[in-house]
Amino acid sequence: MLRLPAVAGRFYPANPNELAYVVRRMSALRAANANAPATDAEKISVAACLVPHAGYMYSGAVAGEVFGNIALPRKILILGVRHFPRGESAAILSNGAWRTPLGDAPIDTDLAMALRDACPRLREDSVAHSQEHSLEAQIPFLQVLAPGFSFVPVAMGTVRFEDLVSVGEAVARVLMAAKERVLLLATSDLNHYEDDATTRVKDAKAVEKLLALDARGLFDVCREEKISMCGLGPAVATITALRAMGVTRGELVRYATSADVSGDTSSVVGYAGVVWREAK
């Protein structure tokens, strides 16, 4: 299966030269006052990361700072969102490639099949992926910064906490059994469409749970505080997997809201970039 781009020209540039330039520029912003990319020696090895997936204009700098600071392996497992009510609630694709203006990114069939075998909750389904932007927005970053990579796409809709845990536990088993390093990449935006001050307060509560790898706490605080974190499912599955792999703490790389770009503080979306280093 060849999955064609759904949001090129809207979420990121459709021109390949412009797209590659934008990715490199955003990945060079290592810190608030840094203008040079991290050298290979400076890049850190992580077990997982969480990045946003809005239009690059708004969230690309947050995602780029994460991607520009970590050592990217050749295999990536992406847990994304199923924003639209179509297809399976936990959808995987096991073969083919995803096309962007930069070319085709191949699916890692062996890794995908291992994950499917470990987690019957995941169902093969192209419908859930066909128009989903959360995973697609990550591919150009990987194409520029990790040429030759292969990946597994998983789109997760609204499911029960117990189902999210079962996905996370299966991910942990597969990654711990893998013969080479696999990056677990989760994608989520944080609170949506409230004012900037409210969003920052709510997002801080979610980020606290992410950094502590508190899956139940994250699930509950988002429900109780009405934090509209679209990637709650991928995030819960990711920190469940990391706990099982012996990881104990995350690091916030960068936080922002759309108001940092637009200047409109009345209705914003929050974005966080988080990394979790490998267990020692």
Coordinates of C-alpha atoms in Angstrom, one line a residue:
M1 CA 0.0 0.0 0.0
L2 CA 1.2 3.5 -0.9
R3 CA -0.3 6.1 1.5
L4 CA -0.4 9.4 -0.2
P5 CA 0.1 12.8 1.6
A6 CA -3.1 14.2 3.0
V7 CA -1.9 17.6 4.5
A8 CA 1.1 18.6 2.3
G9 CA 0.7 22.3 1.4
R10 CA -1.4 22.9 4.6
F11 CA 0.5 21.6 7.6
Y12 CA 3.9 21.7 5.9
P13 CA 5.3 23.0 2.6
A14 CA 4.4 20.9 -0.5
N15 CA 7.6 22.0 -2.3
P16 CA 10.4 19.5 -1.4
N17 CA 13.2 22.1 -1.3
E18 CA 11.2 24.4 0.9
L19 CA 10.1 21.5 3.1
A20 CA 13.7 20.3 3.6
Y21 CA 14.8 23.8 4.4
V22 CA 12.1 24.3 7.0
V23 CA 12.8 21.0 8.7
R24 CA 16.5 21.8 8.9
R25 CA 15.9 25.3 10.2
M26 CA 13.5 24.2 12.9
S27 CA 15.7 21.3 14.0
A28 CA 18.6 23.7 14.5
L29 CA 16.7 25.6 17.2
R30 CA 18.1 23.6 20.1
A31 CA 17.3 26.1 22.8
A32 CA 15.7 29.5 23.1
N33 CA 18.9 31.3 22.2
A34 CA 20.7 28.6 20.1
N35 CA 21.0 28.9 16.3
A36 CA 23.2 25.9 15.5
P37 CA 22.1 22.3 15.4
A38 CA 23.4 19.8 17.9
T39 CA 26.5 17.9 16.7
D40 CA 26.4 14.1 16.6
A41 CA 28.4 14.0 19.8
E42 CA 25.9 16.2 21.5
K43 CA 22.8 14.3 20.6
I44 CA 21.3 12.2 23.3
S45 CA 20.1 8.6 23.1
V46 CA 16.5 8.3 24.2
A47 CA 14.0 5.5 24.5
A48 CA 11.1 7.7 23.5
C49 CA 9.9 11.2 22.7
L50 CA 6.6 13.1 22.5
V51 CA 6.2 15.8 19.9
P52 CA 3.3 17.9 18.7
H53 CA 1.6 17.6 15.2
A54 CA 0.0 20.9 14.4
G55 CA 1.0 22.9 11.3
Y56 CA 4.7 23.5 11.3
M57 CA 4.2 27.2 11.6
Y58 CA 2.8 26.7 15.0
S59 CA 4.4 23.6 16.5
G60 CA 7.3 22.8 14.2
A61 CA 9.8 24.6 16.4
V62 CA 8.8 22.4 19.4
A63 CA 9.0 19.2 17.4
G64 CA 12.2 20.3 15.7
E65 CA 14.0 21.0 19.0
V66 CA 13.3 17.5 20.1
F67 CA 14.3 15.9 16.8
G68 CA 17.4 18.1 16.5
N69 CA 18.7 17.0 19.9
I70 CA 18.2 13.2 19.8
A71 CA 20.1 10.4 18.1
L72 CA 17.6 9.0 15.6
P73 CA 17.9 5.2 15.0
R74 CA 16.9 3.5 11.7
K75 CA 13.7 2.1 13.1
I76 CA 10.8 4.2 14.5
L77 CA 7.5 3.2 16.0
I78 CA 5.1 6.1 15.8
L79 CA 2.0 6.1 18.1
G80 CA -0.3 8.8 16.7
V81 CA -3.9 10.0 16.9
R82 CA -7.0 9.0 15.0
H83 CA -8.7 12.4 14.9
F84 CA -11.5 11.3 12.7
P85 CA -14.2 8.8 13.6
R86 CA -13.4 6.4 10.8
G87 CA -11.6 3.1 10.9
E88 CA -10.4 1.0 13.8
S89 CA -9.7 2.6 17.2
A90 CA -6.2 1.1 17.3
A91 CA -5.1 0.9 13.7
I92 CA -1.8 -0.3 12.4
L93 CA -0.3 -0.6 8.9
S94 CA 2.1 -3.5 8.3
N95 CA 3.4 -3.0 4.7
G96 CA 3.9 -0.4 2.0
A97 CA 5.2 3.2 2.3
W98 CA 4.1 6.7 3.1
R99 CA 4.7 9.4 0.5
T100 CA 5.6 13.0 1.3
P101 CA 7.0 15.7 -1.0
L102 CA 10.5 14.3 0.0
G103 CA 9.8 10.8 -1.3
D104 CA 8.6 7.5 0.1
A105 CA 9.1 6.3 3.7
P106 CA 8.9 2.5 4.0
I107 CA 6.9 0.7 6.7
D108 CA 9.0 -1.8 8.7
T109 CA 7.0 -4.9 8.1
D110 CA 8.9 -7.2 10.4
L111 CA 8.5 -4.7 13.3
A112 CA 4.8 -4.2 12.5
M113 CA 4.1 -7.9 12.4
A114 CA 5.9 -8.4 15.7
L115 CA 3.7 -5.7 17.3
R116 CA 0.5 -7.1 15.8
D117 CA 1.4 -10.6 17.1
A118 CA 2.0 -9.1 20.6
C119 CA -1.1 -7.0 20.7
P120 CA -4.3 -8.4 19.2
R121 CA -6.0 -5.0 20.1
L122 CA -4.2 -3.6 17.0
R123 CA -6.0 -4.1 13.7
E124 CA -4.8 -3.7 10.2
D125 CA -6.7 -0.7 8.8
S126 CA -5.8 1.9 6.1
V127 CA -9.0 3.9 6.6
A128 CA -8.0 5.3 10.0
H129 CA -4.7 6.4 8.5
S130 CA -5.9 7.8 5.2
Q131 CA -6.5 11.4 6.2
E132 CA -4.7 11.4 9.6
H133 CA -2.2 14.2 10.0
S134 CA -0.6 13.4 13.4
L135 CA 1.6 10.7 12.0
E136 CA 2.2 12.3 8.6
A137 CA 3.5 15.5 10.2
Q138 CA 6.4 13.5 11.7
I139 CA 7.6 11.8 8.5
P140 CA 9.4 14.8 6.8
F141 CA 11.4 15.4 10.0
L142 CA 12.5 11.8 9.9
Q143 CA 13.2 11.8 6.2
V144 CA 15.6 14.8 6.5
L145 CA 17.2 13.9 9.8
A146 CA 17.3 10.1 9.6
P147 CA 17.6 9.1 6.0
G148 CA 17.1 5.4 5.4
F149 CA 14.8 4.9 8.3
S150 CA 11.7 2.6 8.4
F151 CA 8.8 3.0 10.6
V152 CA 5.5 1.5 11.9
P153 CA 2.4 3.7 12.0
V154 CA -0.2 3.2 14.7
A155 CA -3.3 5.5 14.9
M156 CA -5.2 5.4 18.2
G157 CA -8.7 6.7 18.8
T158 CA -10.7 7.0 22.0
V159 CA -10.3 3.7 23.9
R160 CA -10.5 2.5 27.5
F161 CA -7.6 3.0 29.8
E162 CA -7.1 -0.8 30.1
D163 CA -6.8 -1.0 26.3
L164 CA -4.2 1.7 26.3
V165 CA -2.2 -0.2 28.9
S166 CA -2.4 -3.4 26.9
V167 CA -1.0 -1.6 23.9
G168 CA 1.8 -0.1 25.9
E169 CA 2.7 -3.4 27.5
A170 CA 2.8 -5.0 24.1
V171 CA 5.0 -2.2 22.8
A172 CA 7.4 -2.8 25.7
R173 CA 7.7 -6.5 25.0
V174 CA 8.4 -5.9 21.3
L175 CA 11.0 -3.2 21.9
M176 CA 12.8 -5.1 24.5
A177 CA 13.0 -8.1 22.2
A178 CA 14.2 -6.1 19.2
K179 CA 17.7 -6.8 17.9
E180 CA 18.4 -3.2 17.3
R181 CA 17.3 0.1 18.8
V182 CA 13.8 1.3 18.0
L183 CA 12.7 4.8 18.9
L184 CA 9.2 5.0 20.4
L185 CA 7.7 8.3 19.0
A186 CA 4.4 9.5 20.5
T187 CA 2.6 12.5 19.1
S188 CA 0.1 14.7 20.8
D189 CA -1.0 18.4 21.1
L190 CA -2.1 19.5 24.5
N191 CA -5.0 21.6 25.6
H192 CA -7.2 23.1 22.8
Y193 CA -9.0 26.3 22.2
E194 CA -9.0 27.9 25.6
D195 CA -7.2 31.1 26.5
D196 CA -3.4 31.1 26.9
A197 CA -3.3 31.4 30.7
T198 CA -5.8 28.6 31.2
T199 CA -4.1 26.4 28.7
R200 CA -0.7 26.8 30.4
V201 CA -2.1 25.9 33.8
K202 CA -3.8 22.8 32.4
D203 CA -0.9 21.7 30.3
A204 CA 1.5 22.0 33.3
K205 CA -0.7 19.3 35.0
A206 CA -0.5 17.0 32.0
V207 CA 3.2 17.5 31.6
E208 CA 3.9 16.7 35.2
K209 CA 2.3 13.3 34.7
L210 CA 4.2 12.7 31.5
L211 CA 7.5 13.4 33.1
A212 CA 6.7 11.1 36.1
L213 CA 5.5 8.4 33.7
D214 CA 2.2 8.3 35.6
A215 CA -0.2 6.7 33.1
R216 CA -3.2 6.5 35.3
G217 CA -2.6 10.0 36.6
L218 CA -2.3 11.4 33.1
F219 CA -5.5 9.7 32.0
D220 CA -7.4 10.9 35.1
V221 CA -6.1 14.5 35.2
C222 CA -7.1 15.0 31.6
R223 CA -10.6 13.7 32.3
E224 CA -11.1 15.5 35.6
E225 CA -9.5 18.8 34.5
K226 CA -11.0 18.7 31.0
I227 CA -7.6 18.9 29.4
S228 CA -8.3 18.3 25.7
M229 CA -5.1 16.5 25.0
C230 CA -5.8 14.8 21.6
G231 CA -3.0 12.3 21.9
L232 CA -3.9 11.0 25.4
G233 CA -4.1 7.5 24.1
P234 CA -0.6 7.4 22.5
A235 CA 0.8 9.2 25.5
V236 CA -0.7 6.7 28.0
A237 CA 0.5 3.7 25.9
T238 CA 4.0 5.3 25.6
I239 CA 4.6 5.9 29.3
T240 CA 3.1 2.5 30.1
A241 CA 5.7 0.9 27.8
L242 CA 8.5 3.0 29.3
R243 CA 7.6 2.0 32.8
A244 CA 7.8 -1.6 31.8
M245 CA 11.2 -1.0 30.2
G246 CA 12.6 0.5 33.4
V247 CA 12.5 4.2 32.5
T248 CA 11.7 6.4 35.5
R249 CA 11.7 10.0 34.4
G250 CA 11.2 12.3 31.4
E251 CA 12.6 15.7 30.5
L252 CA 10.7 18.6 29.1
V253 CA 12.6 19.9 26.1
R254 CA 10.3 22.8 25.1
Y255 CA 6.8 24.1 25.7
A256 CA 4.8 26.6 23.7
T257 CA 1.4 27.6 22.7
S258 CA 0.1 28.8 19.3
A259 CA -0.1 32.3 20.8
D260 CA 3.7 32.4 20.7
V261 CA 3.4 32.6 16.9
S262 CA -0.1 34.1 16.3
G263 CA -0.2 36.6 19.2
D264 CA -3.8 35.6 19.8
T265 CA -4.1 34.6 23.4
S266 CA -7.9 34.2 23.4
S267 CA -8.0 30.7 21.9
V268 CA -4.8 28.6 21.8
V269 CA -3.4 25.1 21.5
G270 CA -0.6 23.9 23.7
Y271 CA 2.5 22.0 22.5
A272 CA 5.2 20.1 24.5
G273 CA 8.3 18.3 23.4
V274 CA 9.3 15.6 25.9
V275 CA 12.1 13.0 25.9
W276 CA 12.7 9.9 28.0
R277 CA 16.2 8.6 28.2
E278 CA 17.0 5.0 28.0
A279 CA 17.1 3.0 31.3
K280 CA 20.5 2.5 32.7

